[in-house]
Amino acid sequence: MDGCEEDIFNKSELLLKYNPIYKKFPILIHEGKPITESLVILEYIEETCPSPLLPTDAYHKAIARFWIQFGVDKRSESTQQTKMISTNQLLKLHRPFNSSIFSNCIYKILSWKHYYNIFSCKVALFASGLLFSTKLVDLAVVATLTTYFTDDSSKYPVGKAAVFGNIREGLSASVKILLTYFSVDAYFGHRKIIIHSSVYYINGMVVMCLVSAKLFSKSMLLIDIFNLMGVILLAVGKAGVKFSLGTFTADQFRSHKPQPIVNEDRVMARTKAWWGVAWILSVVSSITLIGSWTLTFIITSSVMGMALILFLCGIRFYHQSYEDEDDDDVDDVEYHRPFCVLRVVYASLMKMNMEYPSSSDDFFHNHENQLELQPQLKFLRWLDKAAIIESTCDQNEQAKAGRLCTVTQVKESKFFFKMVPMWIAFFGFGLLLSTGNTFFSEQGNNMYDSLLPVLILQNICEQVCYLYDFLLRKWVPKAKWKQAKIVRFWAGMVFSTFCFAIAWRVEVHRLQIVKNEGLLDKPAEIIPMSTFWLAPQFCLLGLMRGLIQDGLEEFMTDQLPDSWENFVPAMNGFVIDGIGSFLGIVCIYGNRSLFANPLNRSGLDKYYQRLTIFSFVNLCY
């Protein structure tokens, strides 16, 4: 038997080749096949060598295995004590104070530091620039995009400006659900999406920069074309970056030190901590961007361009995530995609005249031998026919023709349709949210303070979901969590009613000041009214999104199959942001008589009044 030594500080290519996951030794190479981990190697030798290592007697073999496990446990404890030695030494320093409260505080601080240590994975630093630039663009550009369209460069009526804003939001939500379908759990897919989406993002801001610089001031058609082009590029860019960047960062933390069991809570905590740091830095940086739209676009596109270069510099250092492989049929991948719902519906319609089977063996891949597939709902029973095996032709041919689906596909499709009424109930909420995102910023465009402070307040209020979750786990018994989540939805709906009631009264007050000051036909004049008048409605808008959007994600994750978990955020975003934005466009055209140019002569107060009534009716529903 030949052996070779390894330098732990300069690992050889042979070691990395035979143990690419843990990059540790010892490694046994037998007949060209590597076996890693000490206990695994011993078990392999025990099973393959003619002279066994363990005693032949069953009792003595059990005793030997006990002491092996004892050694493993003691080694694990020793490692853990070594990691905590700095903590213990620090606690010894303050023992003379004899203060258990102080000890607990120190221990908790060190525990939080270990849990939220965002610098544990150095390669995540390469993605930090894009995290920061994305948040900066959100605050400086996307959040107030409606005011860009009503600026001197485009001079759109407020209704048309809101339509362009809703197109961007709706298109972004639609693109995100398509990206989820094509690249969920794909490491290289996420990296490529980030790169291409960042390029789209930058080009979108460059196109709008050209319009804001009044290069096409003589042609309204060119202004419309370039603005639409910029909106599409921004929508695709934001969808791709927002979808992939968080997942990619989490993959880096997850793959930094591969473990048999990954602490997903810690991975997500560190990912969210990175986003939090990026948000704080973007808030500080956005204060310097109070100026013309041309300058804002130049700075934000330049910052994102430099962030993209930094991201590309880290390509050779990024960790690759390793997905568990199983022996299931490759077609099982399709079972876990919600888009198989269309296939199930088609197959069911093709077999509408068939009778329900009398034996569970007549269902395709019916591993649980069910005669009536779960969930057992009468109005969805017809979908079971998609899994009925026809005796006229081969099963594989039926599947290829789209006439046969597995029991798993049918069950997941039934769960999907079961949740459709719940999603429909949030169409109205999406409409209210899209209205706030487009009209609120325009409402404060000509007030004498910057909109940035109220936008920051809105973002802070969106994080109320974390406080709600903390209080839920601390004070509410686990048996009542489901009812607490329903209360969360109800609270979000109540806030939406108050939000638009306040926005209505604030707009009435703003128009009264405009009339008193004689500014009805002077849209460029500053209104003697502070933007902090808008703070309550912006805060309530943030509370609405924080309570309902994150609550809906948790609720749907609990209700839908585990294989749909990666699709839930995209589907919820499409329902709230996508369909809500498209409904906003319909409502704007339905009330187009209220949206004149300038805003001072529009009927925005009446529109808010109607939405207040609609919000109350939606709450009762």
Steps between C-alpha positions, in 0.01 A plus 500: 500500500649835394439826684583865466508784749300820463575857604185642660601850394584407140259229389597303192296472181461127571325574831270756341423256219404207724324700775364818331225554759678491839858538366622296800702184559537206560396361162519132407538430127404142421498382139497864385193588710531750790346439843502791747433555873672286764200296613384443143848374409502259797156367409615453140810307613281291730271405211764440231807354674518127582616563861233710678584781740205443734453192719290222358293463817183715483529629858866595474432660162229717664744601778760599240244710313400671827859612565535615139191720541630618838823616335309683226281681756798600714683632195194706406479643855873585493458685171204693633688593819794623290267726302349641820828552687510871419147534633588321825811712549296816452243381754777434754606865476176628647437224759613735782198714417279201590238623255299229325321764292829632366614144426182424311532820297860420404406145410206613285711761321765241417232252392342758270844583362559134420149459354496817286870503407471629144878500454526123550485458122750732336384430144161652587681834508519491120120498484464772766546777242197385304300469822582862580446636147164320467372656820636839392315482167182393682510807723634760257326391177231233523316636806445840338488402131158661450650843567752439221220458245329823610831690494583763239672244276190282442216723620254212528157547661491339843276218373737405218797520735326261741425260213870484410585435866244220520631346175845479654375340823263257327756395241765450769271265697417306182865460402587381851258208486646394163854519640392283792377236258816490291770524765372395843782327693744554213828651623644596164159623390486744791846636424422555133165660584671744737751604233246543219242669724756751626584588140128551426466712814792723399378536140152592625640786705722611211199515265301708748802720558496586129133600524555706816786681323235617246673345199157417353305804615376574147330163448240371746493167316872446563452594865225239532708232323813558708305525825322173425834342411649625827201372699532152346875486565452615860222243553705208365811617684329538836320166467822313425716668763237482773424136421854363472722719716355393835502132402856527368622666821328232711669232286840651578436484875356150463792365295780683684543214749296204374334307782286186497221704659489869402367749753256671263382747764855628544555515124187711449582716803841586355351564156240738646775668703689569176185655352459709815854635479449576130175683578663718769787594269258576216295729725811697595615520137160598359506821704765631259280426197253782553525679166408470135386169353788507249758514780315232697500261204870562430602432861280192557591337168870564567477352851321190370755467218790502750310252719458270200874515429569408864256208470674375185838518676380240750388237246803275555450509878128426520394175662300252299197354675463128486146370473414162642462237234242225521407203295156622402399524139621817332143586415436548874644850459186590308280382787621783716425784262171684536478544124397134476156627608422578135595149399277350771204711389553401137524129582186521718300667224611233253362232734188681614275218378691227683365346821692519824699179559395236750859400576798711611718308251332689216680822605844581357784481759254463788758414767258558791223288345236774531165457331403867542798732475578764761376763569153344487288788370191426292540793262859387420433125470492527120875566502556142623419379149833637376676211681270223369689251283330432167513139390510586130871591476834492684538714816813678377330591173203639693735710715690634198171593334397697809205272573645342817633664817638350819310495826757746641427749221124471554524541877721809472269650237202450731684678781572785258132541402405479867706815563365698201208659696753617759712665230194662340417658836830692478442648153344805663793536737736493202301781338530713814871430528569591137305825542706596804826417323416722202291794626638563849840617374338726239277647770806632685708588195465879530496529879787689657670202671667196347304177465797295620419510877145372450625231261745388769216490753300283259790256465542482878130428546522217245729319743219475755455140386818403686371658822165327451670162450715556809199583718303212348763244597555656843144554624260293287471122554597299193149351479361850429755611239260436214236731651771760570595501131137563404497793743812626321310511169208675663730764657660565160156554342401738781819700446422520126163662574655753737785561253274618218262683734796705622636544146159630392482760778864608446434551129190708581717714728773529233250615234358755740848649551555500123177696446572745780850568365381530139715211377239308299667574168856519632613136523869588533448721807583361844193448718541641854433161659746254653538146365469380859126543454535184289688307769189324647384363163851389403545327838164325467594397146815338640302326775253369240775341294697372799204333668323353198771417248729313741202353684354369175833339413509314834136398466537366146821317589310316774203418274675397177724191453863533611617464138332835421687696767734671252206610285286654776670847511478538121134392488405733785692784334316438175162511680572813705744703290426359154122469486464793743698726264302391194176566692643842584539575129138398438379723785703796375344473155159449656543824697707689243281809534649549848862510385570830330827672439614661726435305821360812665196482273453125525247317714747291694306566821187347345700198381635448852147530636378225268791278595426555870148370445635211293754415771228489766285271283805280433563481876144386564531242222 
